[in-house]
Amino acid sequence: MWREWDFGRRLFEDMDREFQDAEEMLNRMFRTVREMKPADVAGTFPYYYGYQITVGPDGKPRVREFGNVRPSARGLVEQTGVREPLVDTKLEEKENALVITAEMPGVTKQDIKVKVGQDYVTIHAEKGEKKYHTEIPVDVELDDKSAKASYSNGILELKLRLKEPLKPKETEVQVE
């Protein structure tokens, strides 16, 4: 009985510590925003920052940041003129393709430049005050000649065929 009570107490202490850390982070962010001068933020409202957690084809988690502010040593918010778009990547096994979707409102298809490298895809767009840039790491071999991109209503969809089909990750286990 004593061990259960001790475990519960430690659990709540850990949770309390996590909430304190989150509260400190939010206070740093609000303090930094309050200290910014109007000239520092001209034309950049609203602020947005987020992260996306996905699991890659290798089974490892991937964290990608997006937004027009970045965490910094000075406080939580450091302004940048270039936004990182919200990006989603998906391996289409049936079509043997990688599909990349990026949200970039306020630009036209003529403003978008896409480059396919050996282990990354770069997306850049610029129109007036709207600037987007991201590099997406890729751990599969892509056929860059097969790339097809479309842009509609602020959404870029890029489809690239894989050079080799994905092999199912299946291992037979001997029963002893």
mmCIF file of C-alpha atoms in Angstrom:
data_model
loop_
_atom_site.group_PDB
_atom_site.id
_atom_site.type_symbol
_atom_site.label_atom_id
_atom_site.label_comp_id
_atom_site.label_asym_id
_atom_site.label_seq_id
_atom_site.Cartn_x
_atom_site.Cartn_y
_atom_site.Cartn_z
ATOM 1 C CA MET A 1 0.000 0.000 0.000
ATOM 2 C CA TRP A 2 2.784 2.406 0.914
ATOM 3 C CA ARG A 3 4.467 1.892 -2.480
ATOM 4 C CA GLU A 4 1.264 2.737 -4.350
ATOM 5 C CA TRP A 5 0.910 5.965 -2.390
ATOM 6 C CA ASP A 6 4.580 6.838 -3.023
ATOM 7 C CA PHE A 7 4.216 6.096 -6.758
ATOM 8 C CA GLY A 8 1.105 8.306 -6.986
ATOM 9 C CA ARG A 9 2.838 11.123 -5.112
ATOM 10 C CA ARG A 10 5.851 10.984 -7.450
ATOM 11 C CA LEU A 11 3.577 10.914 -10.485
ATOM 12 C CA PHE A 12 1.809 14.097 -9.364
ATOM 13 C CA GLU A 13 5.130 15.755 -8.529
ATOM 14 C CA ASP A 14 6.387 14.983 -12.053
ATOM 15 C CA MET A 15 3.187 16.338 -13.584
ATOM 16 C CA ASP A 16 3.449 19.470 -11.426
ATOM 17 C CA ARG A 17 7.033 19.994 -12.611
ATOM 18 C CA GLU A 18 5.928 19.654 -16.275
ATOM 19 C CA PHE A 19 3.175 22.238 -15.769
ATOM 20 C CA GLN A 20 5.645 24.610 -14.076
ATOM 21 C CA ASP A 21 8.032 24.291 -17.053
ATOM 22 C CA ALA A 22 5.185 24.999 -19.484
ATOM 23 C CA GLU A 23 4.073 28.020 -17.437
ATOM 24 C CA GLU A 24 7.636 29.401 -17.398
ATOM 25 C CA MET A 25 7.883 28.972 -21.187
ATOM 26 C CA LEU A 26 4.585 30.818 -21.730
ATOM 27 C CA ASN A 27 5.654 33.620 -19.366
ATOM 28 C CA ARG A 28 8.948 34.029 -21.298
ATOM 29 C CA MET A 29 7.010 34.177 -24.555
ATOM 30 C CA PHE A 30 4.546 36.809 -23.321
ATOM 31 C CA ARG A 31 7.343 38.847 -21.689
ATOM 32 C CA THR A 32 9.303 38.843 -24.964
ATOM 33 C CA VAL A 33 6.278 39.901 -27.003
ATOM 34 C CA ARG A 34 5.498 42.742 -24.552
ATOM 35 C CA GLU A 35 9.101 44.003 -24.783
ATOM 36 C CA MET A 36 9.060 44.165 -28.598
ATOM 37 C CA LYS A 37 8.847 47.634 -30.089
ATOM 38 C CA PRO A 38 6.247 48.399 -32.793
ATOM 39 C CA ALA A 39 9.081 48.899 -35.317
ATOM 40 C CA ASP A 40 10.287 45.337 -34.598
ATOM 41 C CA VAL A 41 6.983 43.820 -35.643
ATOM 42 C CA ALA A 42 5.826 46.109 -38.447
ATOM 43 C CA GLY A 43 3.700 44.195 -40.936
ATOM 44 C CA THR A 44 4.239 40.759 -39.426
ATOM 45 C CA PHE A 45 1.076 40.145 -37.429
ATOM 46 C CA PRO A 46 -0.230 37.635 -36.605
ATOM 47 C CA TYR A 47 2.479 35.585 -34.938
ATOM 48 C CA TYR A 48 2.212 31.868 -35.320
ATOM 49 C CA TYR A 49 4.426 28.994 -34.356
ATOM 50 C CA GLY A 50 3.780 25.322 -34.210
ATOM 51 C CA TYR A 51 5.287 21.933 -34.620
ATOM 52 C CA GLN A 52 4.225 18.735 -36.249
ATOM 53 C CA ILE A 53 5.242 15.285 -35.052
ATOM 54 C CA THR A 54 5.116 12.413 -37.506
ATOM 55 C CA VAL A 55 6.669 8.974 -37.758
ATOM 56 C CA GLY A 56 9.031 8.494 -40.696
ATOM 57 C CA PRO A 57 9.221 5.369 -42.854
ATOM 58 C CA ASP A 58 12.118 4.226 -40.664
ATOM 59 C CA GLY A 59 9.784 4.226 -37.641
ATOM 60 C CA LYS A 60 11.533 7.159 -35.944
ATOM 61 C CA PRO A 61 9.582 10.255 -34.841
ATOM 62 C CA ARG A 62 10.194 13.504 -36.711
ATOM 63 C CA VAL A 63 9.492 16.964 -35.353
ATOM 64 C CA ARG A 64 9.066 19.849 -37.819
ATOM 65 C CA GLU A 65 8.569 23.461 -36.820
ATOM 66 C CA PHE A 66 6.558 25.972 -38.807
ATOM 67 C CA GLY A 67 5.515 29.597 -38.459
ATOM 68 C CA ASN A 68 6.923 33.113 -38.638
ATOM 69 C CA VAL A 69 8.569 33.175 -35.186
ATOM 70 C CA ARG A 70 11.242 30.964 -33.694
ATOM 71 C CA PRO A 71 12.321 30.096 -30.149
ATOM 72 C CA SER A 72 15.503 31.941 -29.176
ATOM 73 C CA ALA A 73 17.939 32.209 -26.283
ATOM 74 C CA ARG A 74 16.745 35.772 -25.552
ATOM 75 C CA GLY A 75 13.213 34.663 -24.867
ATOM 76 C CA LEU A 76 10.808 32.401 -26.652
ATOM 77 C CA VAL A 77 9.974 34.589 -29.643
ATOM 78 C CA GLU A 78 12.413 35.680 -32.305
ATOM 79 C CA GLN A 79 10.841 37.209 -35.349
ATOM 80 C CA THR A 80 11.767 36.158 -38.843
ATOM 81 C CA GLY A 81 10.595 37.548 -42.167
ATOM 82 C CA VAL A 82 10.403 34.099 -43.746
ATOM 83 C CA ARG A 83 7.641 31.705 -42.777
ATOM 84 C CA GLU A 84 8.045 27.971 -42.736
ATOM 85 C CA PRO A 85 4.869 26.502 -44.197
ATOM 86 C CA LEU A 86 2.940 23.697 -42.571
ATOM 87 C CA VAL A 87 4.063 20.613 -44.521
ATOM 88 C CA ASP A 88 2.731 17.080 -44.631
ATOM 89 C CA THR A 89 4.568 14.184 -46.291
ATOM 90 C CA LYS A 90 3.036 10.850 -47.152
ATOM 91 C CA LEU A 91 4.436 7.730 -48.816
ATOM 92 C CA GLU A 92 1.844 6.333 -51.227
ATOM 93 C CA GLU A 93 2.842 2.674 -51.381
ATOM 94 C CA LYS A 94 0.302 1.732 -54.069
ATOM 95 C CA GLU A 95 1.501 4.497 -56.384
ATOM 96 C CA ASN A 96 5.150 4.137 -55.305
ATOM 97 C CA ALA A 97 5.330 7.891 -54.710
ATOM 98 C CA LEU A 98 6.072 10.511 -52.085
ATOM 99 C CA VAL A 99 3.388 13.197 -51.790
ATOM 100 C CA ILE A 100 4.312 16.502 -50.152
ATOM 101 C CA THR A 101 1.591 18.993 -49.272
ATOM 102 C CA ALA A 102 2.499 22.532 -48.155
ATOM 103 C CA GLU A 103 0.196 25.353 -47.040
ATOM 104 C CA MET A 104 1.382 28.654 -48.552
ATOM 105 C CA PRO A 105 -1.473 31.156 -48.876
ATOM 106 C CA GLY A 106 -0.979 34.518 -50.547
ATOM 107 C CA VAL A 107 1.335 33.488 -53.377
ATOM 108 C CA THR A 108 0.722 32.337 -56.947
ATOM 109 C CA LYS A 109 2.085 29.266 -58.679
ATOM 110 C CA GLN A 110 4.548 31.501 -60.552
ATOM 111 C CA ASP A 111 6.058 32.586 -57.208
ATOM 112 C CA ILE A 112 6.884 29.020 -56.124
ATOM 113 C CA LYS A 113 10.246 27.335 -56.712
ATOM 114 C CA VAL A 114 10.735 23.652 -55.905
ATOM 115 C CA LYS A 115 14.131 21.912 -55.946
ATOM 116 C CA VAL A 116 14.640 18.177 -55.512
ATOM 117 C CA GLY A 117 18.003 17.141 -54.096
ATOM 118 C CA GLN A 118 19.410 13.733 -53.260
ATOM 119 C CA ASP A 119 18.204 13.759 -49.652
ATOM 120 C CA TYR A 120 15.937 16.812 -49.424
ATOM 121 C CA VAL A 121 13.211 18.783 -51.189
ATOM 122 C CA THR A 122 13.350 22.585 -50.989
ATOM 123 C CA ILE A 123 10.240 24.742 -51.379
ATOM 124 C CA HIS A 124 10.570 28.515 -51.661
ATOM 125 C CA ALA A 125 7.935 31.117 -52.506
ATOM 126 C CA GLU A 126 7.993 34.886 -52.378
ATOM 127 C CA LYS A 127 5.414 37.528 -53.229
ATOM 128 C CA GLY A 128 5.599 40.951 -51.587
ATOM 129 C CA GLU A 129 5.578 40.515 -47.810
ATOM 130 C CA LYS A 130 4.740 36.794 -48.073
ATOM 131 C CA LYS A 131 7.900 34.680 -47.972
ATOM 132 C CA TYR A 132 7.971 30.924 -47.432
ATOM 133 C CA HIS A 133 10.924 28.558 -47.244
ATOM 134 C CA THR A 134 11.412 24.982 -46.075
ATOM 135 C CA GLU A 135 13.767 22.068 -46.611
ATOM 136 C CA ILE A 136 12.167 18.678 -46.209
ATOM 137 C CA PRO A 137 14.549 15.798 -45.461
ATOM 138 C CA VAL A 138 13.902 12.705 -47.567
ATOM 139 C CA ASP A 139 15.306 9.269 -46.802
ATOM 140 C CA VAL A 140 14.131 7.502 -49.971
ATOM 141 C CA GLU A 141 15.568 7.796 -53.483
ATOM 142 C CA LEU A 142 13.356 9.992 -55.655
ATOM 143 C CA ASP A 143 12.978 10.119 -59.429
ATOM 144 C CA ASP A 144 13.239 13.898 -59.836
ATOM 145 C CA LYS A 145 12.209 13.658 -63.512
ATOM 146 C CA SER A 146 8.771 12.375 -62.455
ATOM 147 C CA ALA A 147 7.976 15.365 -60.212
ATOM 148 C CA LYS A 148 4.528 16.894 -60.671
ATOM 149 C CA ALA A 149 3.317 19.914 -58.725
ATOM 150 C CA SER A 150 -0.030 21.668 -58.500
ATOM 151 C CA TYR A 151 -1.073 24.758 -56.544
ATOM 152 C CA SER A 152 -4.637 25.675 -55.689
ATOM 153 C CA ASN A 153 -6.230 27.773 -52.926
ATOM 154 C CA GLY A 154 -2.953 28.223 -51.046
ATOM 155 C CA ILE A 155 -2.055 24.509 -51.091
ATOM 156 C CA LEU A 156 0.952 23.131 -52.982
ATOM 157 C CA GLU A 157 0.865 19.408 -53.754
ATOM 158 C CA LEU A 158 4.053 17.811 -55.025
ATOM 159 C CA LYS A 159 4.147 14.184 -56.165
ATOM 160 C CA LEU A 160 7.461 12.405 -56.771
ATOM 161 C CA ARG A 161 7.903 8.782 -57.795
ATOM 162 C CA LEU A 162 10.364 6.634 -55.875
ATOM 163 C CA LYS A 163 13.266 5.148 -57.828
ATOM 164 C CA GLU A 164 12.749 1.763 -56.188
ATOM 165 C CA PRO A 165 9.536 0.372 -54.735
ATOM 166 C CA LEU A 166 9.351 0.235 -50.963
ATOM 167 C CA LYS A 167 10.060 -3.209 -49.609
ATOM 168 C CA PRO A 168 7.705 -4.349 -46.891
ATOM 169 C CA LYS A 169 9.403 -4.356 -43.502
ATOM 170 C CA GLU A 170 8.491 -7.858 -42.515
ATOM 171 C CA THR A 171 10.633 -10.384 -40.690
ATOM 172 C CA GLU A 172 9.742 -13.964 -39.987
ATOM 173 C CA VAL A 173 10.357 -15.030 -36.408
ATOM 174 C CA GLN A 174 11.144 -18.625 -35.550
ATOM 175 C CA VAL A 175 9.068 -20.086 -32.751
ATOM 176 C CA GLU A 176 11.082 -22.190 -30.358
#
